[in-house]
Amino acid sequence: MALVSSVSGISRQQLSCSSFKADVWNVCRLNFWHIQSYRIGTNQATQLYKDFSVKMCSVSNSSSSNFSIPYEKSKRVWIWTESKQVMCAAVERGWNTFIFSPHNYELAIDWSSMALIDPLFLKGGEVFNRVERRVATIIEVSTPQELQQLQPADEQAENIVIDLLNWQIIPAENIVTTFQGSSKTVFAISKTPTEAQTFLEALEQGLGGVVLKVEEVEAVLELKEYFDRRSEVSNLLSLTKVTVTRVDVAGMGDRVCVDLCSLMRPGEGLLVGSFARGLFLVHSECLESNYIASRPFRVNAGPVHAYVLVPGGKTCYLSELKSGKEVIVVDQKGHQRTAIVGRVKIESRPLILLEAKRDLDNESIYSIILQNAETVALIGPCQGNGEQKTAIPVTSLKVGDEVLLRLQGAARHTGIEIQEFIVEN
């Protein structure tokens, strides 16, 4: 019964990952250990557990051709903790590889009885799995000289774990450069989610993974949120073609220029709108103009009240943006990426009101107010001949023109979409 109940706890994510086979063997070993400990005591059962693991692993290797589970290359996360709460939070989020110190062997067995985990054990600067196969080499780096001498070597395991000990400034770029082109997967021990992000993004390529060494659940939640944002960027956003139905001068108002820490290309901009139900793709100032120099880091996004799309499928008001916050940069085809806000400028400027409909017979109206200037533009759809009508200045927009819009739920609470009756005009 214990085996059946353990297997029934396998999540959909574990079923789809390449470690599923190992997890099944883990269930068998754990139930074997529980049965034997009940019969002959804990100490003898632990030795039998090791012997049984070796036998099961040999069976697994000999029958590996029967498993054809696809492997998707991605950044990997191992967890190093003694907190049961951290373990539970990590497993719930799909991270089930844990590192244990030599004195924590029984802790590994205890946790394995309540969750499907892949325990790894430290021993003499190396990391071994449950059947005592070496899976990683730990390299401690305490001085700049040791960092310069860091090199991949044949005698090292397939995975390298870099421990920077007490470095104040993380030399992530140096480590990425050193192991560039190596077949080994390089991890770095990170004591905070911020450190982990630094290692994962260094020189755009980043390391192959991180070992998150923490005792606080919040660290796991924060790192998982970061991974969710990365996954979100790989998805295409659906953009809809709408027809402009109204163009009117609106008077003066406070508009927001959003200056990013990234350069934007032609066809890229921010999704902004007066109503959350429809966000217009507002072009950046990356195009050359007779009126002002190109500023490819800037989007003249609209008044302070407008919504702008941010990571996590959320919106926030333009007035809430500030240095360090993230926004979603989107192009004409729906490709998206995150960018950091470097500066926000709010100034009083003349405004123009634009309204559009998806279907001229439809009562739903989508609206945006923008600065009435030649350098402010909306992005139009691709033409039938494949040509891209990249940017349409608001000063040239007229009724009947087509622009791109992101349709989404109208009701929002603190930027999060909710199911609620709402009327916005």
PDB file of N, CA and C in Angstrom, residues 119 170 193 246 250 273 286 303 363 377 414:
ATOM      1  N   PRO A 119      18.310  12.661  -3.699  1.00  0.00           N
ATOM      2  CA  PRO A 119      19.304  13.119  -2.727  1.00  0.00           C
ATOM      3  C   PRO A 119      20.730  12.949  -3.244  1.00  0.00           C
ATOM      4  N   ILE A 170      30.560  39.111  -6.954  1.00  0.00           N
ATOM      5  CA  ILE A 170      30.481  37.815  -7.606  1.00  0.00           C
ATOM      6  C   ILE A 170      31.117  37.881  -8.998  1.00  0.00           C
ATOM      7  N   PRO A 193      18.533  34.520  -3.933  1.00  0.00           N
ATOM      8  CA  PRO A 193      18.003  34.472  -5.294  1.00  0.00           C
ATOM      9  C   PRO A 193      18.683  35.477  -6.225  1.00  0.00           C
ATOM     10  N   ARG A 246     -11.685  56.767 -33.815  1.00  0.00           N
ATOM     11  CA  ARG A 246     -11.757  58.142 -33.324  1.00  0.00           C
ATOM     12  C   ARG A 246     -10.360  58.686 -33.093  1.00  0.00           C
ATOM     13  N   ALA A 250      -6.974  66.152 -27.108  1.00  0.00           N
ATOM     14  CA  ALA A 250      -7.543  65.995 -25.763  1.00  0.00           C
ATOM     15  C   ALA A 250      -7.100  67.064 -24.776  1.00  0.00           C
ATOM     16  N   GLY A 273      -2.538  51.050 -22.401  1.00  0.00           N
ATOM     17  CA  GLY A 273      -3.923  51.372 -22.726  1.00  0.00           C
ATOM     18  C   GLY A 273      -4.642  52.046 -21.573  1.00  0.00           C
ATOM     19  N   CYS A 286      13.038  54.575 -31.401  1.00  0.00           N
ATOM     20  CA  CYS A 286      14.276  54.076 -32.003  1.00  0.00           C
ATOM     21  C   CYS A 286      14.451  54.512 -33.453  1.00  0.00           C
ATOM     22  N   PRO A 303      -0.282  58.950 -20.601  1.00  0.00           N
ATOM     23  CA  PRO A 303      -0.502  59.655 -19.332  1.00  0.00           C
ATOM     24  C   PRO A 303      -0.328  58.750 -18.116  1.00  0.00           C
ATOM     25  N   GLU A 363     -19.640  46.636 -29.855  1.00  0.00           N
ATOM     26  CA  GLU A 363     -19.777  47.780 -28.961  1.00  0.00           C
ATOM     27  C   GLU A 363     -18.510  48.024 -28.132  1.00  0.00           C
ATOM     28  N   ALA A 377       4.273  56.911 -31.722  1.00  0.00           N
ATOM     29  CA  ALA A 377       3.665  56.098 -32.779  1.00  0.00           C
ATOM     30  C   ALA A 377       3.083  54.810 -32.223  1.00  0.00           C
ATOM     31  N   THR A 414      -5.049  45.192  -8.016  1.00  0.00           N
ATOM     32  CA  THR A 414      -3.597  45.373  -7.841  1.00  0.00           C
ATOM     33  C   THR A 414      -2.827  44.816  -9.045  1.00  0.00           C
TER      34      THR A 414
END
